[in-house]
Coordinates of C-alpha atoms and ligand atoms in Angstrom, one line a residue:
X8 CA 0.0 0.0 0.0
X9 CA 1.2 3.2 -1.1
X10 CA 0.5 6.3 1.3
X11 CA -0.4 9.5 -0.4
X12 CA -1.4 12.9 0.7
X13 CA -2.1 15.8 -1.6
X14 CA -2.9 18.5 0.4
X15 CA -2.3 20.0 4.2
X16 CA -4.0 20.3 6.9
X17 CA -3.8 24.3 7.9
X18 CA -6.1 26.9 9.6
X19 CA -8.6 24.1 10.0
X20 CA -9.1 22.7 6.4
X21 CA -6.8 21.1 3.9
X22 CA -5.5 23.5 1.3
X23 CA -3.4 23.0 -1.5
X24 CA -0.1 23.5 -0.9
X25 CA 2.4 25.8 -1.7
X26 CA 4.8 24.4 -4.1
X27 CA 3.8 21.2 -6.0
X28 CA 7.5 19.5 -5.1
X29 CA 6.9 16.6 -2.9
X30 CA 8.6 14.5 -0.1
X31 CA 8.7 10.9 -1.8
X32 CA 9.5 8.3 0.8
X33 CA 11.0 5.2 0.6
X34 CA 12.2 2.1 2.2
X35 CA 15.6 2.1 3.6
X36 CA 15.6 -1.9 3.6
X37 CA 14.5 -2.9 -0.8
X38 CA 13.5 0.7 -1.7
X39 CA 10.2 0.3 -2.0
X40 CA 8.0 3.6 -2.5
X41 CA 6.2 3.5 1.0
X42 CA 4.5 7.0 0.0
X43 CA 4.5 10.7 -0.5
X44 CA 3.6 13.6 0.9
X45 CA 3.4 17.6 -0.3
X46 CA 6.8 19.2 0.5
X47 CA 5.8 22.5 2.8
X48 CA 7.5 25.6 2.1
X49 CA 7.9 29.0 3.9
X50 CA 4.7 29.8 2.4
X51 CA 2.7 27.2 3.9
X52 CA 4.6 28.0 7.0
X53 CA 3.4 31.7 6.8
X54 CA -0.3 31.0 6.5
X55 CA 0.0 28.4 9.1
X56 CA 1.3 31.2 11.6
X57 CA -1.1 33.2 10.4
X58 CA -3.9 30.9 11.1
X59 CA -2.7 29.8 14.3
X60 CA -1.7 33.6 15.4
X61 CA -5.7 34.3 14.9
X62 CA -7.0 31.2 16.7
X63 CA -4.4 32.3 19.7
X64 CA -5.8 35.9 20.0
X65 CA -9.1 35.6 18.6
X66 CA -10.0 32.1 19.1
X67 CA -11.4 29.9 21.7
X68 CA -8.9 28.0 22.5
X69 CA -6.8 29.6 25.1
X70 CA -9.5 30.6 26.4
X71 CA -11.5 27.5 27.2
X72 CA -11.2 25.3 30.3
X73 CA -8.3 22.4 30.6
X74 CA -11.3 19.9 31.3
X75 CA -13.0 21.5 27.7
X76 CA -9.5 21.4 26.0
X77 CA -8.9 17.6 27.1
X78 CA -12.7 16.9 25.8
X79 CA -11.7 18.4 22.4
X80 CA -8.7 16.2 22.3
X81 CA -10.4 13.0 22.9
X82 CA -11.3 11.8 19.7
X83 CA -7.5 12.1 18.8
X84 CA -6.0 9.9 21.6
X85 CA -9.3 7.5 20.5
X86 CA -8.8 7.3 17.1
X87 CA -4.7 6.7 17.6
X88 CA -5.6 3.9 19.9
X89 CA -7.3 2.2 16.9
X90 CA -4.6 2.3 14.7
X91 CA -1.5 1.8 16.4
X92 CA -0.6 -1.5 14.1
X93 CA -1.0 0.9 11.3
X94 CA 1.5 3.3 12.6
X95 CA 4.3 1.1 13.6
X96 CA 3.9 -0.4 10.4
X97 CA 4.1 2.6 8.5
X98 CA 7.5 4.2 10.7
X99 CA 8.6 1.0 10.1
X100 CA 8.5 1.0 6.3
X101 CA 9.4 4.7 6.5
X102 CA 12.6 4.4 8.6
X103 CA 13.5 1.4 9.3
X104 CA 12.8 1.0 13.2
X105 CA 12.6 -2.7 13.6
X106 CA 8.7 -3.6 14.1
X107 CA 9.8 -4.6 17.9
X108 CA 10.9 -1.2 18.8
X109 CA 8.1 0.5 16.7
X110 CA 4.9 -1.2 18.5
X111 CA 6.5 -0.4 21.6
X112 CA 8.1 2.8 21.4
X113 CA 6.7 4.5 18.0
X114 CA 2.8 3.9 18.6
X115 CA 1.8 2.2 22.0
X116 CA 4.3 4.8 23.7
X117 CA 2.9 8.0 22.3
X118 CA -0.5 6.7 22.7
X119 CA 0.1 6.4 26.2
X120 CA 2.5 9.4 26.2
X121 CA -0.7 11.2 25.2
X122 CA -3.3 9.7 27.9
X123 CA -1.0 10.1 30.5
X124 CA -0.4 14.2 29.3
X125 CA -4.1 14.8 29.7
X126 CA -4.2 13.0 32.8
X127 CA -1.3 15.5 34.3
X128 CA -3.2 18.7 32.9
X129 CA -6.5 17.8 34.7
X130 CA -4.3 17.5 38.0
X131 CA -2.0 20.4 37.4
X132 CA -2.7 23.4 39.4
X133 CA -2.8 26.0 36.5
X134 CA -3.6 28.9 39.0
X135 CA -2.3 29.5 42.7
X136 CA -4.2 31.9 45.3
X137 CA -1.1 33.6 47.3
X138 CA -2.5 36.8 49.7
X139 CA -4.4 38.8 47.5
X140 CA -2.4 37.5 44.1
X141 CA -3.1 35.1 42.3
X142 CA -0.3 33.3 39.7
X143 CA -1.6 31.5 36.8
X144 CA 0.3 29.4 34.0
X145 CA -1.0 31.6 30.8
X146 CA -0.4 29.6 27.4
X147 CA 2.8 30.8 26.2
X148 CA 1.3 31.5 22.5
X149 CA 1.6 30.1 18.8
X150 CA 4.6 27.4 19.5
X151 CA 6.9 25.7 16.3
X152 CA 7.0 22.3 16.9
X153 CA 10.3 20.8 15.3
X154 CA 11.3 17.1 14.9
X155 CA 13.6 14.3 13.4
X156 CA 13.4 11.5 12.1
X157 CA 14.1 8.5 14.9
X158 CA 11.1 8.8 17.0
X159 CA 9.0 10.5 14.8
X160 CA 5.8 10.3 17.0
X161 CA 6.9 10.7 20.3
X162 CA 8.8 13.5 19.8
X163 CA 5.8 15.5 18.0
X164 CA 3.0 14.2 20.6
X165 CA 5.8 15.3 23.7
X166 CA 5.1 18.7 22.3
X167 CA 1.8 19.2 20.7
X168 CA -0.3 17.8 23.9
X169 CA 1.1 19.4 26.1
X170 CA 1.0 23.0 24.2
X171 CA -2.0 22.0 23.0
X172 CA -3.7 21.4 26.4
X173 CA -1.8 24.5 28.1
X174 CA -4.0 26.5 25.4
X175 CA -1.2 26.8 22.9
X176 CA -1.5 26.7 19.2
X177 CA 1.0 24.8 17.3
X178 CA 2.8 24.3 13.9
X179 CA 4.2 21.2 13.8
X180 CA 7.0 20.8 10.9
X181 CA 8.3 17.1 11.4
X182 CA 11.5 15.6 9.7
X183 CA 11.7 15.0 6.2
X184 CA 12.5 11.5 6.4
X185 CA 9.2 10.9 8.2
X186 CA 6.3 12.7 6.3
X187 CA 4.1 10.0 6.7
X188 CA 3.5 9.0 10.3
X189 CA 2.7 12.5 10.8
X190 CA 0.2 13.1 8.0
X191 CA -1.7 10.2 9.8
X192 CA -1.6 12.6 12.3
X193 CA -2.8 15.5 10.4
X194 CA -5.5 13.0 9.6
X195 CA -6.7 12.8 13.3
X196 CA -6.4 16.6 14.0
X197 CA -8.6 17.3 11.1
X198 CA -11.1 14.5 11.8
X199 CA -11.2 15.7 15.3
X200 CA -12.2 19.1 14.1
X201 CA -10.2 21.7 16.6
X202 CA -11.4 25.3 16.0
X203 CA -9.7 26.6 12.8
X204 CA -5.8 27.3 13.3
X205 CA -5.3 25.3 16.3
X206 CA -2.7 22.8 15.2
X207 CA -1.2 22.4 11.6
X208 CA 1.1 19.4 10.7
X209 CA 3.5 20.7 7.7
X210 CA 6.3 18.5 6.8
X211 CA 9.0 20.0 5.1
X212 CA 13.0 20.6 5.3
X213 CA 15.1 22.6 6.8
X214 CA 13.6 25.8 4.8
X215 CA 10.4 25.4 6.6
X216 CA 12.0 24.6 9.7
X217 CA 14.3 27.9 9.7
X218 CA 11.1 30.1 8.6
X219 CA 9.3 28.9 11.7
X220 CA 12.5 29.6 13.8
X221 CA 12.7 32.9 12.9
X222 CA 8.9 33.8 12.4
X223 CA 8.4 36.7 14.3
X224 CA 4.6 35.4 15.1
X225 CA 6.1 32.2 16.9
X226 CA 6.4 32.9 20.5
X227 CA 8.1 29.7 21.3
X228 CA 10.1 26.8 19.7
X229 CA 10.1 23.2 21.1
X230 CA 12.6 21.6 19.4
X231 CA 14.1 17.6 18.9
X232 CA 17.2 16.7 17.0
X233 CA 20.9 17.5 16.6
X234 CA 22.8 19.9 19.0
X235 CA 24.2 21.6 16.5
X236 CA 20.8 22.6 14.8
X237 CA 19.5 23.3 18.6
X238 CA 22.2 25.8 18.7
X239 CA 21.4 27.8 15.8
X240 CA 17.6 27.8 17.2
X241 CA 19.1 28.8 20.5
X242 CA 20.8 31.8 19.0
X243 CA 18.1 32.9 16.8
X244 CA 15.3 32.7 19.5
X245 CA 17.4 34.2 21.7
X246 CA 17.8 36.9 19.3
X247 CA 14.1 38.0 19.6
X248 CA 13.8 36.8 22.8
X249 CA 11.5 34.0 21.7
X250 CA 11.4 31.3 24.4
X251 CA 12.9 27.9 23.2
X252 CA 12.9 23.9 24.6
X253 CA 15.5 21.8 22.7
X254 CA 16.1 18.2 23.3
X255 CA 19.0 17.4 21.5
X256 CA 21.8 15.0 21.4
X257 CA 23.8 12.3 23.5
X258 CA 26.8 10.2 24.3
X259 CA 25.5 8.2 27.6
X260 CA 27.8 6.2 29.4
X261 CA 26.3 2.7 31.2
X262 CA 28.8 2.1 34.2
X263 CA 29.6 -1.4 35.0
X264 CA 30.2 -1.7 38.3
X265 CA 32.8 -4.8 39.8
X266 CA 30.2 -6.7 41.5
X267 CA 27.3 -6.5 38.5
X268 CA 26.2 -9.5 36.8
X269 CA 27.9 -9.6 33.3
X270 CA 24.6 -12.1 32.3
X271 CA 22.5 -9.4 33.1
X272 CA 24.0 -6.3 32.3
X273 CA 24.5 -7.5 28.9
X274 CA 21.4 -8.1 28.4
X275 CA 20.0 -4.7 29.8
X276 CA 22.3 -2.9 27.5
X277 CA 21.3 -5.2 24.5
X278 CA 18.2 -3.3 24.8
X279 CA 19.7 0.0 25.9
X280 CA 22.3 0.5 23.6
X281 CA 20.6 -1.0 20.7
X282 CA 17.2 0.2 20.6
X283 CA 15.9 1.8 17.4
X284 CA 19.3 0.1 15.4
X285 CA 21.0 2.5 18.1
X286 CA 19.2 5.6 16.4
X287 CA 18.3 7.2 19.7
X288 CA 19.2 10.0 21.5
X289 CA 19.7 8.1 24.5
X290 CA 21.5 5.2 23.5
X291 CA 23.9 3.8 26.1
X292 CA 26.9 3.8 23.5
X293 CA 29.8 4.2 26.1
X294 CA 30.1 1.1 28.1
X295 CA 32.9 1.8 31.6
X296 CA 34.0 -1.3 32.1
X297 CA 36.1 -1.9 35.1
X298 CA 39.8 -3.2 34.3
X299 CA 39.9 -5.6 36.2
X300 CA 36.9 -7.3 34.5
X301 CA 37.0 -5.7 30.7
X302 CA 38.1 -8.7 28.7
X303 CA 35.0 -10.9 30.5
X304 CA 32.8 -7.8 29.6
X305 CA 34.1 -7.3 26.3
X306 CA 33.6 -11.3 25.6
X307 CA 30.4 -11.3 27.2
X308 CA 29.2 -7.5 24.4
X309 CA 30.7 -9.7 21.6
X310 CA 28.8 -12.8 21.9
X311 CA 25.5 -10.4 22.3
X312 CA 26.1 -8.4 19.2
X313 CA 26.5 -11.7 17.2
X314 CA 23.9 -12.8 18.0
X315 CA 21.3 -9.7 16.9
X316 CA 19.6 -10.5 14.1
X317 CA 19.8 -8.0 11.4
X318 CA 17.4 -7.4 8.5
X319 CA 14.3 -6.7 7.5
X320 CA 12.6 -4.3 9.7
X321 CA 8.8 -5.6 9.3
X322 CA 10.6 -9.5 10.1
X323 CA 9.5 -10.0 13.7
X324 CA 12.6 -12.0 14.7
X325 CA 14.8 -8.7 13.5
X326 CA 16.3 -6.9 16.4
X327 CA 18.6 -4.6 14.0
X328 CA 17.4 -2.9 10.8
X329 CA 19.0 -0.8 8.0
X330 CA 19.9 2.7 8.8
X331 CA 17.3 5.7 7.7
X332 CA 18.7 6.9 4.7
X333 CA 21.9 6.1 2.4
X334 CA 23.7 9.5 4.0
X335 CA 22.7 8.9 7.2
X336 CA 24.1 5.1 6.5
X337 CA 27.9 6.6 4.7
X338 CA 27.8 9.3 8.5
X339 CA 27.5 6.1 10.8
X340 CA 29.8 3.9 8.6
X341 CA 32.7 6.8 8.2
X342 CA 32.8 6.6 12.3
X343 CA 34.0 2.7 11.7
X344 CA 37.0 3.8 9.8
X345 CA 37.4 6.8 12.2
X346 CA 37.4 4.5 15.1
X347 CA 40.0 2.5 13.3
X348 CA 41.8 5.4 12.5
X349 CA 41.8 6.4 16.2
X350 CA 43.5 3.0 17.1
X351 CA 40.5 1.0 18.9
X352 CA 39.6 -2.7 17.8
X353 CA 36.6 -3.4 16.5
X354 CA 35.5 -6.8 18.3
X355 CA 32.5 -7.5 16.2
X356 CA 31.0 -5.8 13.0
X357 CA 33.1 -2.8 11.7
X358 CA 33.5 -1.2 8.0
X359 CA 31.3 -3.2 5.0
X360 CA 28.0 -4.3 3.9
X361 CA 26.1 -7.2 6.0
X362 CA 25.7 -9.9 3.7
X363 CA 23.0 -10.3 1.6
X364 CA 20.8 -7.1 2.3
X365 CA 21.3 -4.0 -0.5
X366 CA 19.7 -1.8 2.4
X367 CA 21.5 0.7 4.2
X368 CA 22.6 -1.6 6.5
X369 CA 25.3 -1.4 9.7
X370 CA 27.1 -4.2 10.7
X371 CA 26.3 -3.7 14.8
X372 CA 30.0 -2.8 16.4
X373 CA 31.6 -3.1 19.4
X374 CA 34.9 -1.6 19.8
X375 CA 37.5 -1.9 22.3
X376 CA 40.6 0.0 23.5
X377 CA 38.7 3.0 23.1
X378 CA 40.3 6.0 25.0
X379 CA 37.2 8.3 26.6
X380 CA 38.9 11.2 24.4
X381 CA 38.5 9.6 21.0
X382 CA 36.3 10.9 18.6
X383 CA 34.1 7.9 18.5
X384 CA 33.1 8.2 22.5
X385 CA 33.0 11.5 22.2
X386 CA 30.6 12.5 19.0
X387 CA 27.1 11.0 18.9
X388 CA 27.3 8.3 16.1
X389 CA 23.7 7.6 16.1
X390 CA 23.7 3.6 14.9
X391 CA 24.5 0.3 16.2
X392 CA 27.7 1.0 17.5
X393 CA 29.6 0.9 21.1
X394 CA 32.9 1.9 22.5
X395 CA 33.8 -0.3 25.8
X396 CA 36.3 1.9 27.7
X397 CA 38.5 0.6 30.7
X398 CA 38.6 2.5 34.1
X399 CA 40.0 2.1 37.4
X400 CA 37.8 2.7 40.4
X401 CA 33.8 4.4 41.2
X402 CA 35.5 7.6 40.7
X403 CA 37.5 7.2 37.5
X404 CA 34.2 5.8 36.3
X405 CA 32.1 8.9 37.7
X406 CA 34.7 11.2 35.6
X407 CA 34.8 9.2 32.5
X408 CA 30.8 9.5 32.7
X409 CA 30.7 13.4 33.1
X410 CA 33.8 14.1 31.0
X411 CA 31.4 14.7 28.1
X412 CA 29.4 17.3 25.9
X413 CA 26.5 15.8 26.2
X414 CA 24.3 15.0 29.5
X415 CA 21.4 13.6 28.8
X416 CA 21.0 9.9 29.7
X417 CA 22.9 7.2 31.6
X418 CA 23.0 3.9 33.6
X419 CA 24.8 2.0 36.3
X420 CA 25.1 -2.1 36.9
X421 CA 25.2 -3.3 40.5
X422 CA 24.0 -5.1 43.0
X423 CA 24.3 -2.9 45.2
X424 CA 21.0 -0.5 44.1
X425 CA 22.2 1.9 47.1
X426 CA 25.8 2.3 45.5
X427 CA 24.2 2.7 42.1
X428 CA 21.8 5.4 43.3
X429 CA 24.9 7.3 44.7
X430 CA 26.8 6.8 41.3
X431 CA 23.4 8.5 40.1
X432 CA 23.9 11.7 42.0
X433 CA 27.3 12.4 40.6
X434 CA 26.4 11.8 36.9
X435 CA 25.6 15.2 35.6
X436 CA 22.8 14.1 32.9
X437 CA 19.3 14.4 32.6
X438 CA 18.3 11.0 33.0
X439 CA 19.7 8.0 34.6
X440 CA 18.9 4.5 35.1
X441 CA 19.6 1.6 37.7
X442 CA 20.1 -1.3 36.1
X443 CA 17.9 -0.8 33.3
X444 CA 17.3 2.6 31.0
X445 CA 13.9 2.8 30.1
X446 CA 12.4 6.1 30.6
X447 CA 8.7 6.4 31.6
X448 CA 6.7 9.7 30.7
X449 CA 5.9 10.4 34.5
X450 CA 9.4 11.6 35.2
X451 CA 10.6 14.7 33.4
X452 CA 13.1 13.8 30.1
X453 CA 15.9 16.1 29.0
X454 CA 19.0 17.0 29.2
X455 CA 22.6 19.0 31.2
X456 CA 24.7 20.8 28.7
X457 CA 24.9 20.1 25.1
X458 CA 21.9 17.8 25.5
X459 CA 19.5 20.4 25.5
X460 CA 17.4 22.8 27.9
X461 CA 13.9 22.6 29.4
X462 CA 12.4 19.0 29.8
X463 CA 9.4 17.4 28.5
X464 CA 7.0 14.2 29.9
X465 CA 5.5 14.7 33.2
X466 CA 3.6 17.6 34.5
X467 CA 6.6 20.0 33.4
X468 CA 5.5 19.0 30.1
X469 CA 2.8 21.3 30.4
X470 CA 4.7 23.9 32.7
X471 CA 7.4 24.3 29.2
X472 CA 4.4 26.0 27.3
X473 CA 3.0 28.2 29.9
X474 CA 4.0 32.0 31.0
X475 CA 3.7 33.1 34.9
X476 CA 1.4 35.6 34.8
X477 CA 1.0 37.1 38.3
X478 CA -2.5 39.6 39.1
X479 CA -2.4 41.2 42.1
X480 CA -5.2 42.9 44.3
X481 CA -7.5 40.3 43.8
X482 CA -11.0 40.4 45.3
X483 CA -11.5 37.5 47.5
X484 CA -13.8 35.2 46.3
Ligands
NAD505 P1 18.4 17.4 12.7 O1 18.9 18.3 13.7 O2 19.2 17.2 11.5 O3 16.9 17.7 12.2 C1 15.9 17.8 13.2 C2 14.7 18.6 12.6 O4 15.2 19.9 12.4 C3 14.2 18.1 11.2 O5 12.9 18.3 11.2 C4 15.0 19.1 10.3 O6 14.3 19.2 9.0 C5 14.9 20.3 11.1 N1 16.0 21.3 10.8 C6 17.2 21.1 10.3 N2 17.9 22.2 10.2 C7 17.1 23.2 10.7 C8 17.2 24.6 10.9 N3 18.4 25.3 10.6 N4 16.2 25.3 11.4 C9 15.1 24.7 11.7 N5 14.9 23.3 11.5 C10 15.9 22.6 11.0 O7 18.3 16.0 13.5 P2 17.9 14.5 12.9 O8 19.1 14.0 12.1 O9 16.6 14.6 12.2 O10 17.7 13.7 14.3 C11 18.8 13.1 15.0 C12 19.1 14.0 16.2 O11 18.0 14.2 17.0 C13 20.2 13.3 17.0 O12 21.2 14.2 17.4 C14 19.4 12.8 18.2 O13 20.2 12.6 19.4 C15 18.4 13.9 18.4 N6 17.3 13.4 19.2 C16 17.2 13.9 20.5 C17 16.1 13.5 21.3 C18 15.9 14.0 22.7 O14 14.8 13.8 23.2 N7 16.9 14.6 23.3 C19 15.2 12.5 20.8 C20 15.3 12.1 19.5 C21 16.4 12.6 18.7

């Protein structure tokens, strides 16, 4: 089945599109045309603004009740429910997540990512009585929603609910990569009939991305993807004083500790560093390993990654599929040869094709002697590949873990749950997990330094697209 959309969904109808180029998608595994969908320029970024600018000060939406706002949203979360095999199918054939990883974390977890957002915002307290003030959490305005590729549905839904349920309206421009999934989306906004210019799904590039960056009708921009994009949004919100949320890259370490179980770390990690064919911001890509026990670990990581199966995406039993797209494929490959380059070993996989698939395929990697100052545990690679690193002691470990750009996830593997919780507190990230990494959407995700600023999930979801707005000399009620 081929999935094609002619027109967006904008100001509350579906209008034909700027520009008649289109965003053709296909497989990264056979190259199969999964579908198409209209390519949105600045233009249809304008009127999209411009919609959503008049629904913000005109409209009804800001100004109806949180209950009335979660009523409107309903039919969306309902209608998602019924078609979550459709959508991990789809990202699937779209980007190659392997259909494991996409039921789980690319439809059931936004679907409950989304029940569990309108659940926080009927228990938030969205205005305070202090004295004779009272401090209320105002919708912050018409947000630019921003998103790539890897987790194309979480990443949209972690901002639209929650702006949309603070009384936000929204643009949402997702990755290029990943038209589809969200004009399924579109689908669900339009069938659940919002009042006109409350959300608007426009995929595009980075043309429509930059005019929504720099729009001067955009009060905020929630962003997802690299740190160095994040940084030019950074600089030009911050040039108009536009607030900005970016969640953006990662290099987490998972520290082994002496006394963990190799059996079961290994297998943690299998899913932590692995997930998504290791396309995810939080992947666990630098395993600390202490000396004493490195060659049992590394043995212990080899015979894992041999054993993934790698392959075709939709295949059940695949636990590795090909890379998104052919560049993206050449980006993650050139960091084997860099890592050779560097002088580390590769243990399993490195440079080459995997037999007998023409997709953009990644041998899975594990390489050892890696020094924590090589480029290849130092720059996110964004695939299947690990860097075990050696260290000497809990605090050589604790500095290996922060000496880093990035600080957004990380795990430790004990026994001892009270050590690993104290290994927690020293790790400067975002996140952090005890032996495991899963994160769940009740506790707030983001991340420390190059990893981004503000947090989504959780009530301070909602609290990222609100103002403070204080009013004093309040009558008592
Ligand atoms: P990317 O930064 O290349 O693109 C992300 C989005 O930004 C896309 O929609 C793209 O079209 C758009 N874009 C690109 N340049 C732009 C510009 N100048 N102005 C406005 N928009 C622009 O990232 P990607 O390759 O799509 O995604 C991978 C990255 O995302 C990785 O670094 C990964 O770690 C990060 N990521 C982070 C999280 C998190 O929650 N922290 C989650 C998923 C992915």
């Amino acid at each position: 089945m081929v999935h094609t959309w002619d027109r967006l969904h904008l100001g509350g109808e579906w209008v034909t599109p700027a520009s008649s180029e289109r965003l053709e998608v296909r497989s990264p595994h056979d190259d199969h045309v999964v579908g198409s969908a209209p390519l949105g320029i600045a233009a249809d970024v304008d009127r999209a603004v411009a919609a959503a600018k008049t629904a913000f000060d005109d409209g009804p939406w800001p100004r109806m009740s949180v209950a009335d706002r979660c009523a409107a949203l309903a039919p969306i979360v309902a209608a998602y429910g019924e078609r979550l095999t459709e959508i991990s199918t789809l990202i699937t054939a779209e980007m190659g997540s392997p259909y494991w990883f996409s039921n789980l974390g690319q439809a059931n977890g936004p679907h409950f990512l989304m029940q569990q957002t309108v659940q926080f915002a009927t228990e938030l307290e969205w205005e305070q009585r202090r004295g004779s003030s009272i401090v209320r959490r105002a919708p912050a305005g018409v947000v630019g929603i921003i998103t790539p590729w890897n987790v194309p549905q979480v990443t949209i839904l972690a901002k639209l609910f929650p702006a949309l349920l603070a009384g936000c309206t929204a643009i949402v421009k997702p990755a290029p990569e990943t038209p589809l999934d969200a004009m399924v989306l579109a689908d669900l906004i339009a069938d659940a009939d919002l009042p006109p210019g409350v959300a608007a799904v426009i995929p595009g590039g980075t043309d429509a991305g930059q005019r929504l960056v720099t729009h001067p009708d955009v009060d905020k921009v929630a962003f997802t993807g690299s740190s160095a994009v994040g940084k030019w949004i950074a600089e030009q919100c911050g040039s108009r004083l536009a607030r900005c949320s970016l969640e953006l890259g990662g290099k987490s370490a998972a520290i082994v500790c002496e006394d963990a179980s190799v059996a079961r770390t290994v297998e943690g990690l299998k899913f932590a560093s692995f997930l998504n064919n290791g396309e995810a911001c939080v992947a666990q890509t630098r395993v600390l390993a202490p000396r004493a026990r490195y060659d049992e670990i590394v043995d212990a990581f080899v015979a894992m990654t041999q054993g993934l199966v790698v392959g075709d995406p939709e295949d059940p039993d695949t636990y590795i599929g090909p890379m998104v797209s052919a560049r993206h494929r050449e980006r993650v490959h050139s960091y084997l040869e860099v890592g050779l380059s560097e002088g580390a070993t590769v243990a399993v996989g490195g440079p080459g094709a995997v037999e007998g698939l023409s997709g953009h395929y990644i041998r899975p990697t594990v390489f050892t002697n890696v020094r924590n100052d090589m480029r290849i545990a130092q720059e996110e690679i964004f695939g299947p590949v690990i860097a075990v690193i050696p260290y000497d002691g809990p605090a050589d470990a604790v500095r290996l873990a922060n000496d880093s750009a990035y600080g957004l996830g990380g795990s430790v593997w004990t026994k001892d749950k009270a050590a690993g919780l104290e290994i927690a507190r020293q790790v400067r990230t975002g996140t952090f997990g005890i032996n495991s990494y899963a994160p769940g959407f009740e506790a707030p995700f983001g991340g420390f330094k190059s990893s981004g600023i503000g947090r989504e999930y959780g009530p301070e979801a909602l609290e990222e697209f609100t103002e403070l707005q204080s009013i004093y000399g309040v009558p008592e009620a």
